Short mmCIF file of C-alpha atoms in Angstrom, two decimals:
data_model
loop_
_atom_site.label_atom_id
_atom_site.label_comp_id
_atom_site.label_asym_id
_atom_site.label_seq_id
_atom_site.Cartn_x
_atom_site.Cartn_y
_atom_site.Cartn_z
CA MET I 12 21.91 0.94 2.05
CA ALA I 13 23.86 -1.27 -1.12
CA SER I 14 23.86 0.92 -3.71
CA GLY I 15 23.26 5.02 -4.65
CA LEU I 16 23.45 8.10 -6.50
CA LEU I 17 25.60 10.21 -4.30
CA LEU I 18 25.12 14.17 -4.57
CA GLY I 19 26.12 15.07 -0.87
CA GLY I 20 23.49 15.80 1.63
CA ALA I 21 22.29 15.62 5.30
CA VAL I 22 18.07 15.12 5.67
CA ALA I 23 16.21 11.84 4.77
CA ALA I 24 13.07 10.80 2.75
CA LEU I 25 11.98 7.11 2.50
CA VAL I 26 10.10 5.49 -0.05
CA ALA I 27 8.43 2.11 1.61
CA ALA I 28 6.01 -0.42 -0.35
CA ALA I 29 4.52 -2.15 2.38
CA VAL I 30 1.36 -0.84 2.88
CA PRO I 31 -2.05 -2.48 2.37
CA ALA I 32 -4.48 -0.33 0.53
CA HIS I 33 -8.18 0.16 0.99
CA ASN I 34 -10.33 -1.26 -1.49
CA PRO I 35 -13.78 0.37 -2.70
CA SER I 36 -15.49 -3.01 -1.92
CA GLY I 37 -14.36 -3.00 1.56
CA GLY I 38 -11.33 -5.34 1.31
CA PHE I 39 -7.55 -4.99 1.27
CA VAL I 40 -5.28 -5.46 -1.41
CA ASP I 41 -1.98 -6.56 0.05
CA PRO I 42 1.59 -5.58 -1.91
CA PRO I 43 2.71 -8.17 -4.13
CA PRO I 44 4.62 -11.03 -3.04
CA ASP I 45 7.74 -10.14 -5.56
CA LYS I 46 10.23 -7.91 -5.53
CA ILE I 47 9.39 -4.07 -5.90
CA VAL I 48 13.05 -2.48 -8.08
CA ILE I 49 13.02 1.45 -7.61
CA ASN I 50 15.55 2.86 -9.71
CA VAL I 51 16.19 7.19 -9.48
CA ALA I 52 16.44 8.58 -13.18
CA THR I 53 17.18 12.36 -12.18
CA VAL I 54 16.93 14.39 -9.02
CA ASN I 55 16.68 18.24 -10.23
CA GLY I 56 15.36 21.23 -8.41
CA SER I 57 16.85 24.75 -7.21
CA GLY I 58 16.21 22.58 -3.32
CA CYS I 59 18.10 20.17 -4.34
CA PRO I 60 21.31 21.40 -6.95
CA ALA I 61 24.52 19.57 -7.59
CA GLY I 62 26.26 18.25 -4.71
CA THR I 63 23.57 18.93 -2.03
CA ALA I 64 21.56 15.65 -2.41
CA ALA I 65 22.14 12.00 -2.38
CA VAL I 66 20.07 8.80 -3.24
CA ALA I 67 20.71 5.46 -1.95
CA VAL I 68 18.85 2.21 -3.07
CA SER I 69 17.84 -0.16 -0.26
CA GLU I 70 19.45 -3.94 -0.06
CA ASP I 71 16.38 -5.53 -1.77
CA ASN I 72 15.24 -2.35 -4.29
CA THR I 73 12.15 -1.94 -2.62
CA ALA I 74 12.69 1.25 -0.94
CA PHE I 75 15.04 4.28 -1.70
CA THR I 76 16.38 7.21 0.60
CA VAL I 77 16.92 10.70 -0.29
CA THR I 78 19.22 13.05 1.96
CA TYR I 79 18.76 16.98 1.05
CA SER I 80 21.74 19.54 2.93
CA ASP I 81 20.25 22.95 1.15
CA TYR I 82 16.47 22.73 0.77
CA LEU I 83 15.78 26.17 2.14
CA ALA I 84 13.73 28.95 1.23
CA GLN I 85 14.02 32.48 2.93
CA VAL I 86 13.07 35.89 2.53
CA GLY I 87 13.65 39.46 4.48
CA GLY I 88 17.28 40.87 5.20
CA ASN I 89 19.79 40.03 3.01
CA SER I 90 17.80 36.99 1.33
CA ASP I 91 18.27 36.38 -2.92
CA PRO I 92 15.21 37.81 -4.22
CA THR I 93 14.65 34.48 -5.98
CA ALA I 94 15.73 32.32 -2.47
CA PHE I 95 11.54 32.94 -1.32
CA ARG I 96 10.90 29.73 -3.54
CA LYS I 97 12.54 26.08 -3.56
CA ASN I 98 11.38 23.26 -5.05
CA CYS I 99 12.69 19.53 -5.99
CA GLN I 100 11.87 17.13 -8.30
CA LEU I 101 12.49 13.37 -8.40
CA ASN I 102 12.04 11.32 -11.17
CA LEU I 103 11.89 7.75 -10.60
CA ILE I 104 11.72 4.62 -12.33
CA VAL I 105 9.42 1.43 -10.56
CA HIS I 106 9.31 -1.72 -11.59
CA VAL I 107 6.08 -3.92 -10.26
CA PRO I 108 5.55 -7.55 -10.74
CA GLN I 109 3.30 -7.95 -13.73
CA GLY I 110 -0.53 -7.98 -12.83
CA PHE I 111 -0.17 -5.41 -10.26
CA THR I 112 -0.64 -1.57 -10.27
CA TYR I 113 0.68 1.19 -7.39
CA ALA I 114 -0.25 4.51 -6.11
CA ILE I 115 1.38 7.10 -3.73
CA ALA I 116 -1.49 6.91 -0.72
CA GLU I 117 0.30 8.65 2.02
CA ALA I 118 3.01 10.72 2.13
CA ASP I 119 4.42 12.67 5.59
CA TYR I 120 6.87 15.71 5.55
CA ARG I 121 8.38 17.65 8.15
CA GLY I 122 11.19 20.40 8.32
CA PHE I 123 12.02 23.44 10.25
CA ALA I 124 10.19 26.81 9.83
CA SER I 125 11.19 30.61 11.47
CA LEU I 126 8.61 32.83 10.20
CA GLN I 127 8.15 36.49 11.51
CA ALA I 128 4.79 37.67 12.67
CA GLY I 129 3.09 38.73 9.37
CA ALA I 130 4.87 36.08 7.10
CA SER I 131 3.92 32.48 6.24
CA GLY I 132 5.09 30.05 4.48
CA VAL I 133 3.85 26.85 2.43
CA GLN I 134 4.92 23.08 1.79
CA ARG I 135 3.22 21.52 -1.22
CA ALA I 136 3.99 18.44 -3.65
CA SER I 137 2.14 16.63 -6.35
CA TYR I 138 2.42 13.48 -8.22
CA TYR I 139 2.35 12.29 -11.58
CA PHE I 140 3.22 9.80 -13.94
CA GLN I 141 5.10 10.56 -17.37
CA GLY I 142 2.93 11.49 -20.04
CA SER I 143 -0.31 11.65 -17.87
CA SER I 144 -2.18 14.60 -17.23
CA GLN I 145 -3.54 13.67 -14.06
CA THR I 146 -1.78 15.09 -11.20
CA ALA I 147 -2.33 14.58 -7.49
CA ALA I 148 -1.55 17.86 -5.47
CA LYS I 149 -1.62 18.63 -1.55
CA THR I 150 -0.69 22.22 0.02
CA HIS I 151 -0.03 22.95 3.61
CA PRO I 152 0.13 26.67 4.75
CA PHE I 153 1.79 27.85 7.83
CA PRO I 154 1.02 31.28 9.32
CA GLY I 155 3.86 33.30 11.31
CA ALA I 156 4.82 33.82 13.78
CA TYR I 157 6.15 30.22 13.84
CA ASN I 158 9.47 29.02 15.14
CA ASP I 159 9.37 25.06 15.40
CA ASN I 160 9.73 22.06 13.50
CA TRP I 161 6.68 21.76 10.58
CA GLN I 162 4.82 18.51 9.97
CA ALA I 163 2.88 17.68 6.99
CA THR I 164 0.65 14.49 5.81
CA ASP I 165 -0.95 14.22 2.45
CA THR I 166 -3.33 11.64 2.26
CA THR I 167 -5.34 10.64 -0.39
CA ASP I 168 -9.08 8.69 -0.75
CA TRP I 169 -9.11 5.78 -2.90
CA ALA I 170 -11.18 7.24 -5.48
CA GLN I 171 -8.91 10.43 -5.84
CA LEU I 172 -5.50 8.13 -6.32
CA VAL I 173 -3.47 8.54 -9.16
CA TRP I 174 -2.03 4.87 -10.37
CA ALA I 175 0.36 4.27 -12.53
CA PRO I 176 -0.73 2.54 -16.09
CA CYS I 177 -1.09 -0.95 -16.11
CA GLY I 178 1.02 -2.70 -19.03
CA VAL I 179 3.40 -0.01 -19.87
CA GLN I 180 6.23 1.50 -17.73
CA ARG I 181 5.86 5.32 -17.23
CA ASN I 182 8.03 7.29 -14.78
CA PHE I 183 6.92 8.77 -11.42
CA ASN I 184 7.66 12.14 -10.35
CA ILE I 185 7.22 14.02 -7.29
CA ASN I 186 7.62 16.96 -6.99
CA THR I 187 8.13 19.29 -3.97
CA GLU I 188 8.18 23.05 -2.84
CA VAL I 189 8.47 25.12 0.18
CA ARG I 190 7.90 28.73 -0.09
CA VAL I 191 7.99 31.92 2.08
CA ASN I 192 6.39 35.32 1.81
CA ALA I 193 7.46 38.07 4.11
CA GLY I 194 3.72 39.61 3.99
CA THR I 195 3.62 42.56 6.27
CA SER I 196 6.70 41.35 8.17
CA SER I 197 9.54 43.81 8.42
CA PRO I 198 11.82 43.51 5.62
CA SER I 199 14.74 43.68 7.80
CA LYS I 200 13.79 40.64 9.66
CA VAL I 201 14.77 36.76 8.02
CA SER I 202 11.86 34.14 7.58
CA PHE I 203 12.98 30.88 6.84
CA MET I 204 11.76 27.18 6.18
CA THR I 205 13.76 23.82 5.30
CA MET I 206 12.33 20.76 3.92
CA ASP I 207 14.84 18.67 6.24
CA SER I 208 14.72 17.00 9.91
CA THR I 209 16.79 19.00 12.80
CA ASP I 210 17.79 15.32 14.14
CA GLY I 211 18.91 13.95 11.13
CA ASP I 212 16.48 11.34 11.23
CA ILE I 213 13.95 10.16 8.05
CA SER I 214 12.03 13.26 7.11
CA THR I 215 9.58 12.09 4.19
CA ILE I 216 8.01 8.52 3.91
CA TYR I 217 5.75 7.74 0.68
CA HIS I 218 3.38 5.17 1.52
CA MET I 219 2.29 3.04 -1.62
CA ALA I 220 -1.33 1.36 -2.04
CA TRP I 221 -1.86 -1.30 -4.81
CA LYS I 222 -4.47 -3.01 -6.73
CA GLU I 223 -4.22 -6.01 -9.38
CA CYS I 224 -4.87 -4.91 -13.10
CA PRO I 225 -7.62 -5.93 -15.04
CA GLY I 226 -7.39 -9.47 -16.46
CA LYS I 227 -4.90 -10.34 -13.90
#
């Protein structure tokens, strides 16, 4: 990684721009041959407060990584009453070659959860372009009892993809969230869920779909 905004961190997420997208006519649209430039405008949220996340841009500016060290939601025991939900918003500036547009076709998330019997956890993500009312959101529930790594994949059908506006620069927002509900579990026992990776490997991969803009 060549450059980045360092805020601290321990777990990684990667956005990659190399996946052909399915075309409703039956063909595939390859990623544009020219360089894709991704700039990170802001990183905000209770799951990535100042000093606990790091953003780094790849050598060729076609991908970026985000690492987290404090993305943990928990309830029960002596947990803070506001700790049951944590979130993080990434605000991205994505520069693509003229005549092309992109969308997030698939995202792979992972972490660890320790949920008491009767408790439950939820991982949620949404994606939208600045100034657009169209939002793609996916939710994955995890019922207790559960004590293991978790993994969730968001896959969006071609017809439901949220595409970047052609000919206009709009920042792209990715909102992630983990939430834990005590449910019927004992109030004295802690349940928690993290957005991270216990082995330090890449945690989240965002796959970008591509299509040509009208009139190209």
